């Protein structure tokens, strides 16, 4: 049933409960997918998972930047990353494999996808974003809550973390030479990801060849 936040939500505590519940639901699904993949392929596509609820101050700033009303209803309608989960993988191939697996979950609805890997931001930022809804089953109703899932490699996550810290120090107005250096670093990160993926594929190929040779010899 539809959920009227004006009538049914009693402040920030209830909002936090709903979005924390959504993070638990999605987080559990992702851990199960990772365990299943490990069981079948003896390989973990997910290195680690981070989750967070956006701070009230950040939400208010984002609403004001978008010229939206600073209300709970406006927040729920216009801010899509209140609940966020970040999946960090070893290789770029893992990103698309995980995105496909997430998209096939019957009780997750994918609202939108933004592929900043194939189409990086001007800053050099790379990541794969999925906006999904997950049903939260309460005692008297079901609420569909939005969760933003970000999927990136360890190298992408390292770059994004440093970029955030640098721009935070300059309050979003970093000198051009800093931005230029960051873009160059993003290029280096991309080369590293490509090389590590190629190396992993070479290792897997060599392993398969050894298994074939051992089978023939036996």
PDB file of C-alpha atoms in Angstrom:
ATOM      1  CA  UNK A   1       0.000   0.000   0.000  1.00  0.00           C
ATOM      2  CA  UNK A   2       1.198   3.540  -0.563  1.00  0.00           C
ATOM      3  CA  UNK A   3       2.878   5.215   2.368  1.00  0.00           C
ATOM      4  CA  UNK A   4       1.924   8.805   3.230  1.00  0.00           C
ATOM      5  CA  UNK A   5       4.913  10.263   5.034  1.00  0.00           C
ATOM      6  CA  UNK A   6       2.961  13.377   5.998  1.00  0.00           C
ATOM      7  CA  UNK A   7       0.525  11.287   8.055  1.00  0.00           C
ATOM      8  CA  UNK A   8       2.474   8.180   9.015  1.00  0.00           C
ATOM      9  CA  UNK A   9       6.040   9.238   9.702  1.00  0.00           C
ATOM     10  CA  UNK A  10       6.785  10.622  13.122  1.00  0.00           C
ATOM     11  CA  UNK A  11       9.974  12.522  12.451  1.00  0.00           C
ATOM     12  CA  UNK A  12      13.526  11.615  11.665  1.00  0.00           C
ATOM     13  CA  UNK A  13      13.653   8.576  13.976  1.00  0.00           C
ATOM     14  CA  UNK A  14      11.036   6.750  11.919  1.00  0.00           C
ATOM     15  CA  UNK A  15      12.752   7.702   8.667  1.00  0.00           C
ATOM     16  CA  UNK A  16      16.037   6.378  10.052  1.00  0.00           C
ATOM     17  CA  UNK A  17      14.321   3.127  11.062  1.00  0.00           C
ATOM     18  CA  UNK A  18      12.877   2.630   7.569  1.00  0.00           C
ATOM     19  CA  UNK A  19      16.117   3.315   5.735  1.00  0.00           C
ATOM     20  CA  UNK A  20      18.191   1.269   8.182  1.00  0.00           C
ATOM     21  CA  UNK A  21      15.771  -1.595   7.600  1.00  0.00           C
ATOM     22  CA  UNK A  22      16.225  -1.177   3.844  1.00  0.00           C
ATOM     23  CA  UNK A  23      20.020  -1.299   4.251  1.00  0.00           C
ATOM     24  CA  UNK A  24      19.731  -4.516   6.279  1.00  0.00           C
ATOM     25  CA  UNK A  25      17.469  -6.112   3.652  1.00  0.00           C
ATOM     26  CA  UNK A  26      19.709  -5.208   0.721  1.00  0.00           C
ATOM     27  CA  UNK A  27      22.913  -5.944   2.646  1.00  0.00           C
ATOM     28  CA  UNK A  28      21.716  -9.450   3.512  1.00  0.00           C
ATOM     29  CA  UNK A  29      20.808 -10.129  -0.123  1.00  0.00           C
ATOM     30  CA  UNK A  30      24.262  -9.029  -1.254  1.00  0.00           C
ATOM     31  CA  UNK A  31      26.015 -11.190   1.330  1.00  0.00           C
ATOM     32  CA  UNK A  32      23.944 -14.198   0.229  1.00  0.00           C
ATOM     33  CA  UNK A  33      24.823 -13.546  -3.424  1.00  0.00           C
ATOM     34  CA  UNK A  34      28.494 -13.341  -2.484  1.00  0.00           C
ATOM     35  CA  UNK A  35      28.308 -16.597  -0.476  1.00  0.00           C
ATOM     36  CA  UNK A  36      26.487 -18.338  -3.332  1.00  0.00           C
ATOM     37  CA  UNK A  37      29.111 -17.198  -5.824  1.00  0.00           C
ATOM     38  CA  UNK A  38      31.878 -18.408  -3.510  1.00  0.00           C
ATOM     39  CA  UNK A  39      30.171 -21.784  -3.110  1.00  0.00           C
ATOM     40  CA  UNK A  40      29.733 -22.293  -6.862  1.00  0.00           C
ATOM     41  CA  UNK A  41      32.872 -20.655  -8.259  1.00  0.00           C
ATOM     42  CA  UNK A  42      35.222 -20.655  -5.229  1.00  0.00           C
ATOM     43  CA  UNK A  43      35.608 -16.916  -5.680  1.00  0.00           C
ATOM     44  CA  UNK A  44      34.337 -13.841  -3.812  1.00  0.00           C
ATOM     45  CA  UNK A  45      33.361 -11.009  -6.187  1.00  0.00           C
ATOM     46  CA  UNK A  46      32.812  -8.624  -3.243  1.00  0.00           C
ATOM     47  CA  UNK A  47      35.887  -7.512  -1.301  1.00  0.00           C
ATOM     48  CA  UNK A  48      33.844  -5.580   1.257  1.00  0.00           C
ATOM     49  CA  UNK A  49      30.533  -3.790   1.794  1.00  0.00           C
ATOM     50  CA  UNK A  50      29.977  -0.368   3.337  1.00  0.00           C
ATOM     51  CA  UNK A  51      26.606   1.152   4.202  1.00  0.00           C
ATOM     52  CA  UNK A  52      25.454   4.471   5.595  1.00  0.00           C
ATOM     53  CA  UNK A  53      22.466   6.742   6.199  1.00  0.00           C
ATOM     54  CA  UNK A  54      22.965  10.268   4.885  1.00  0.00           C
ATOM     55  CA  UNK A  55      23.366  12.832   7.664  1.00  0.00           C
ATOM     56  CA  UNK A  56      20.516  15.326   8.168  1.00  0.00           C
ATOM     57  CA  UNK A  57      22.805  18.295   7.430  1.00  0.00           C
ATOM     58  CA  UNK A  58      23.816  16.778   4.080  1.00  0.00           C
ATOM     59  CA  UNK A  59      20.190  16.117   3.187  1.00  0.00           C
ATOM     60  CA  UNK A  60      19.190  19.715   3.972  1.00  0.00           C
ATOM     61  CA  UNK A  61      22.073  21.076   1.858  1.00  0.00           C
ATOM     62  CA  UNK A  62      21.102  18.861  -1.066  1.00  0.00           C
ATOM     63  CA  UNK A  63      17.440  19.911  -0.849  1.00  0.00           C
ATOM     64  CA  UNK A  64      18.415  23.581  -0.809  1.00  0.00           C
ATOM     65  CA  UNK A  65      20.766  23.134  -3.789  1.00  0.00           C
ATOM     66  CA  UNK A  66      17.844  21.660  -5.713  1.00  0.00           C
ATOM     67  CA  UNK A  67      15.476  24.419  -4.551  1.00  0.00           C
ATOM     68  CA  UNK A  68      13.229  21.857  -2.854  1.00  0.00           C
ATOM     69  CA  UNK A  69      11.235  22.294   0.339  1.00  0.00           C
ATOM     70  CA  UNK A  70      13.037  21.154   3.464  1.00  0.00           C
ATOM     71  CA  UNK A  71      10.402  18.651   4.569  1.00  0.00           C
ATOM     72  CA  UNK A  72      10.320  14.921   5.190  1.00  0.00           C
ATOM     73  CA  UNK A  73       8.059  14.371   2.183  1.00  0.00           C
ATOM     74  CA  UNK A  74      10.388  16.376  -0.056  1.00  0.00           C
ATOM     75  CA  UNK A  75      13.402  14.504   1.279  1.00  0.00           C
ATOM     76  CA  UNK A  76      11.884  11.086   0.549  1.00  0.00           C
ATOM     77  CA  UNK A  77      10.735  12.147  -2.914  1.00  0.00           C
ATOM     78  CA  UNK A  78      13.824  13.985  -4.160  1.00  0.00           C
ATOM     79  CA  UNK A  79      16.853  12.555  -2.314  1.00  0.00           C
ATOM     80  CA  UNK A  80      17.652   9.111  -3.682  1.00  0.00           C
ATOM     81  CA  UNK A  81      20.807   8.355  -1.719  1.00  0.00           C
ATOM     82  CA  UNK A  82      19.559   8.688   1.863  1.00  0.00           C
ATOM     83  CA  UNK A  83      20.333   4.991   2.266  1.00  0.00           C
ATOM     84  CA  UNK A  84      23.525   3.981   0.476  1.00  0.00           C
ATOM     85  CA  UNK A  85      25.461   0.748   0.067  1.00  0.00           C
ATOM     86  CA  UNK A  86      28.882   0.541  -1.545  1.00  0.00           C
ATOM     87  CA  UNK A  87      30.193  -2.734  -2.954  1.00  0.00           C
ATOM     88  CA  UNK A  88      33.925  -2.841  -3.527  1.00  0.00           C
ATOM     89  CA  UNK A  89      35.275  -5.457  -5.956  1.00  0.00           C
ATOM     90  CA  UNK A  90      38.682  -6.529  -7.204  1.00  0.00           C
ATOM     91  CA  UNK A  91      38.019  -6.272 -10.945  1.00  0.00           C
ATOM     92  CA  UNK A  92      35.793  -4.282 -13.292  1.00  0.00           C
ATOM     93  CA  UNK A  93      34.298  -7.531 -14.597  1.00  0.00           C
ATOM     94  CA  UNK A  94      32.973  -8.191 -11.076  1.00  0.00           C
ATOM     95  CA  UNK A  95      31.050  -4.908 -11.181  1.00  0.00           C
ATOM     96  CA  UNK A  96      28.902  -5.858 -14.160  1.00  0.00           C
ATOM     97  CA  UNK A  97      28.490  -9.432 -12.918  1.00  0.00           C
ATOM     98  CA  UNK A  98      27.171  -8.150  -9.585  1.00  0.00           C
ATOM     99  CA  UNK A  99      24.924  -5.571 -11.252  1.00  0.00           C
ATOM    100  CA  UNK A 100      23.352  -8.336 -13.330  1.00  0.00           C
ATOM    101  CA  UNK A 101      22.840 -10.522 -10.250  1.00  0.00           C
ATOM    102  CA  UNK A 102      21.257  -7.652  -8.310  1.00  0.00           C
ATOM    103  CA  UNK A 103      18.946  -6.834 -11.215  1.00  0.00           C
ATOM    104  CA  UNK A 104      17.606 -10.403 -11.171  1.00  0.00           C
ATOM    105  CA  UNK A 105      16.491 -10.251  -7.524  1.00  0.00           C
ATOM    106  CA  UNK A 106      12.713 -10.678  -7.660  1.00  0.00           C
ATOM    107  CA  UNK A 107      11.940  -8.447  -4.678  1.00  0.00           C
ATOM    108  CA  UNK A 108      14.253  -5.609  -5.678  1.00  0.00           C
ATOM    109  CA  UNK A 109      13.001  -3.090  -8.225  1.00  0.00           C
ATOM    110  CA  UNK A 110      15.689  -1.267 -10.210  1.00  0.00           C
ATOM    111  CA  UNK A 111      14.536   2.320 -10.746  1.00  0.00           C
ATOM    112  CA  UNK A 112      17.607   3.638 -12.574  1.00  0.00           C
ATOM    113  CA  UNK A 113      21.214   2.886 -13.469  1.00  0.00           C
ATOM    114  CA  UNK A 114      24.108   5.305 -13.957  1.00  0.00           C
ATOM    115  CA  UNK A 115      27.259   3.813 -15.448  1.00  0.00           C
ATOM    116  CA  UNK A 116      30.089   6.188 -14.562  1.00  0.00           C
ATOM    117  CA  UNK A 117      32.616   3.556 -15.595  1.00  0.00           C
ATOM    118  CA  UNK A 118      31.776   3.680 -19.292  1.00  0.00           C
ATOM    119  CA  UNK A 119      30.875   7.363 -18.948  1.00  0.00           C
ATOM    120  CA  UNK A 120      33.049   8.877 -16.188  1.00  0.00           C
ATOM    121  CA  UNK A 121      32.221  12.216 -14.617  1.00  0.00           C
ATOM    122  CA  UNK A 122      34.258  15.218 -15.713  1.00  0.00           C
ATOM    123  CA  UNK A 123      36.266  14.970 -12.492  1.00  0.00           C
ATOM    124  CA  UNK A 124      37.384  11.451 -13.451  1.00  0.00           C
ATOM    125  CA  UNK A 125      35.032   9.751 -10.988  1.00  0.00           C
ATOM    126  CA  UNK A 126      34.145   6.168 -11.885  1.00  0.00           C
ATOM    127  CA  UNK A 127      31.532   3.949 -10.280  1.00  0.00           C
ATOM    128  CA  UNK A 128      28.390   2.003 -11.193  1.00  0.00           C
ATOM    129  CA  UNK A 129      25.235   3.294  -9.504  1.00  0.00           C
ATOM    130  CA  UNK A 130      21.932   1.459  -9.150  1.00  0.00           C
ATOM    131  CA  UNK A 131      18.868   2.981  -7.516  1.00  0.00           C
ATOM    132  CA  UNK A 132      16.603   0.225  -6.212  1.00  0.00           C
ATOM    133  CA  UNK A 133      13.560  -0.101  -3.988  1.00  0.00           C
ATOM    134  CA  UNK A 134      13.120  -2.874  -1.455  1.00  0.00           C
ATOM    135  CA  UNK A 135       9.872  -3.713   0.373  1.00  0.00           C
ATOM    136  CA  UNK A 136       9.965  -3.284   4.149  1.00  0.00           C
ATOM    137  CA  UNK A 137       7.298  -5.463   5.763  1.00  0.00           C
ATOM    138  CA  UNK A 138       5.946  -3.723   8.831  1.00  0.00           C
ATOM    139  CA  UNK A 139       3.236  -4.959  11.207  1.00  0.00           C
ATOM    140  CA  UNK A 140       0.422  -3.144   9.396  1.00  0.00           C
ATOM    141  CA  UNK A 141       1.785  -2.228   5.967  1.00  0.00           C
ATOM    142  CA  UNK A 142       4.542  -2.648   3.393  1.00  0.00           C
ATOM    143  CA  UNK A 143       6.795   0.298   2.585  1.00  0.00           C
ATOM    144  CA  UNK A 144       8.984   0.487  -0.534  1.00  0.00           C
ATOM    145  CA  UNK A 145      12.235   2.194   0.486  1.00  0.00           C
ATOM    146  CA  UNK A 146      14.909   3.480  -1.908  1.00  0.00           C
ATOM    147  CA  UNK A 147      18.543   2.408  -1.629  1.00  0.00           C
ATOM    148  CA  UNK A 148      21.415   3.588  -3.814  1.00  0.00           C
ATOM    149  CA  UNK A 149      23.938   0.839  -4.566  1.00  0.00           C
ATOM    150  CA  UNK A 150      27.410   1.914  -5.707  1.00  0.00           C
ATOM    151  CA  UNK A 151      29.689  -0.744  -7.188  1.00  0.00           C
ATOM    152  CA  UNK A 152      33.363   0.009  -7.830  1.00  0.00           C
ATOM    153  CA  UNK A 153      36.815  -1.550  -7.750  1.00  0.00           C
ATOM    154  CA  UNK A 154      39.285  -1.107  -4.889  1.00  0.00           C
ATOM    155  CA  UNK A 155      41.254   1.314  -7.059  1.00  0.00           C
ATOM    156  CA  UNK A 156      38.144   3.375  -7.914  1.00  0.00           C
ATOM    157  CA  UNK A 157      37.173   3.463  -4.250  1.00  0.00           C
ATOM    158  CA  UNK A 158      40.652   4.648  -3.259  1.00  0.00           C
ATOM    159  CA  UNK A 159      40.495   7.495  -5.805  1.00  0.00           C
ATOM    160  CA  UNK A 160      36.941   8.506  -4.848  1.00  0.00           C
ATOM    161  CA  UNK A 161      37.805   8.559  -1.138  1.00  0.00           C
ATOM    162  CA  UNK A 162      40.794  10.846  -1.689  1.00  0.00           C
ATOM    163  CA  UNK A 163      38.846  13.081  -4.081  1.00  0.00           C
ATOM    164  CA  UNK A 164      36.136  13.518  -1.448  1.00  0.00           C
ATOM    165  CA  UNK A 165      38.676  14.456   1.229  1.00  0.00           C
ATOM    166  CA  UNK A 166      40.444  16.937  -1.059  1.00  0.00           C
ATOM    167  CA  UNK A 167      37.277  18.662  -2.232  1.00  0.00           C
ATOM    168  CA  UNK A 168      35.938  18.742   1.323  1.00  0.00           C
ATOM    169  CA  UNK A 169      38.978  20.775   2.370  1.00  0.00           C
ATOM    170  CA  UNK A 170      38.285  23.269  -0.429  1.00  0.00           C
ATOM    171  CA  UNK A 171      34.498  23.158   0.137  1.00  0.00           C
ATOM    172  CA  UNK A 172      33.981  22.134  -3.488  1.00  0.00           C
ATOM    173  CA  UNK A 173      36.152  24.919  -4.956  1.00  0.00           C
ATOM    174  CA  UNK A 174      39.508  23.260  -5.483  1.00  0.00           C
ATOM    175  CA  UNK A 175      42.112  25.071  -7.636  1.00  0.00           C
ATOM    176  CA  UNK A 176      42.205  23.997 -11.277  1.00  0.00           C
ATOM    177  CA  UNK A 177      45.643  22.399 -10.950  1.00  0.00           C
ATOM    178  CA  UNK A 178      44.293  20.148  -8.168  1.00  0.00           C
ATOM    179  CA  UNK A 179      41.353  19.098 -10.348  1.00  0.00           C
ATOM    180  CA  UNK A 180      43.728  18.472 -13.253  1.00  0.00           C
ATOM    181  CA  UNK A 181      45.984  16.281 -11.098  1.00  0.00           C
ATOM    182  CA  UNK A 182      42.981  14.326  -9.880  1.00  0.00           C
ATOM    183  CA  UNK A 183      41.834  13.693 -13.457  1.00  0.00           C
ATOM    184  CA  UNK A 184      45.325  12.441 -14.310  1.00  0.00           C
ATOM    185  CA  UNK A 185      45.256  10.142 -11.285  1.00  0.00           C
ATOM    186  CA  UNK A 186      41.868   8.836 -12.432  1.00  0.00           C
ATOM    187  CA  UNK A 187      43.478   7.918 -15.755  1.00  0.00           C
ATOM    188  CA  UNK A 188      46.250   6.059 -13.936  1.00  0.00           C
ATOM    189  CA  UNK A 189      43.648   4.235 -11.848  1.00  0.00           C
ATOM    190  CA  UNK A 190      41.856   3.127 -15.033  1.00  0.00           C
ATOM    191  CA  UNK A 191      45.098   1.781 -16.500  1.00  0.00           C
ATOM    192  CA  UNK A 192      45.775  -0.091 -13.244  1.00  0.00           C
ATOM    193  CA  UNK A 193      42.280  -1.635 -13.256  1.00  0.00           C
ATOM    194  CA  UNK A 194      42.716  -2.745 -16.883  1.00  0.00           C
ATOM    195  CA  UNK A 195      46.126  -4.286 -16.157  1.00  0.00           C
ATOM    196  CA  UNK A 196      44.905  -6.108 -13.057  1.00  0.00           C
ATOM    197  CA  UNK A 197      41.909  -7.482 -14.980  1.00  0.00           C
ATOM    198  CA  UNK A 198      44.193  -8.688 -17.789  1.00  0.00           C
ATOM    199  CA  UNK A 199      46.524 -10.284 -15.244  1.00  0.00           C
ATOM    200  CA  UNK A 200      43.635 -12.067 -13.539  1.00  0.00           C
ATOM    201  CA  UNK A 201      42.374 -13.380 -16.881  1.00  0.00           C
ATOM    202  CA  UNK A 202      45.889 -14.631 -17.687  1.00  0.00           C
ATOM    203  CA  UNK A 203      46.067 -16.414 -14.319  1.00  0.00           C
ATOM    204  CA  UNK A 204      42.685 -18.091 -14.885  1.00  0.00           C
ATOM    205  CA  UNK A 205      43.709 -19.137 -18.392  1.00  0.00           C
ATOM    206  CA  UNK A 206      46.986 -20.630 -17.126  1.00  0.00           C
ATOM    207  CA  UNK A 207      45.117 -22.451 -14.348  1.00  0.00           C
ATOM    208  CA  UNK A 208      42.665 -23.989 -16.823  1.00  0.00           C
ATOM    209  CA  UNK A 209      45.544 -25.056 -19.066  1.00  0.00           C
ATOM    210  CA  UNK A 210      47.312 -26.737 -16.140  1.00  0.00           C
ATOM    211  CA  UNK A 211      44.112 -28.572 -15.197  1.00  0.00           C
ATOM    212  CA  UNK A 212      43.717 -29.829 -18.778  1.00  0.00           C
ATOM    213  CA  UNK A 213      47.348 -30.986 -18.919  1.00  0.00           C
ATOM    214  CA  UNK A 214      47.086 -32.720 -15.552  1.00  0.00           C
ATOM    215  CA  UNK A 215      43.882 -34.467 -16.649  1.00  0.00           C
ATOM    216  CA  UNK A 216      45.555 -35.711 -19.831  1.00  0.00           C
ATOM    217  CA  UNK A 217      48.602 -36.987 -17.941  1.00  0.00           C
ATOM    218  CA  UNK A 218      46.463 -38.850 -15.424  1.00  0.00           C
TER     219      UNK A 218
END
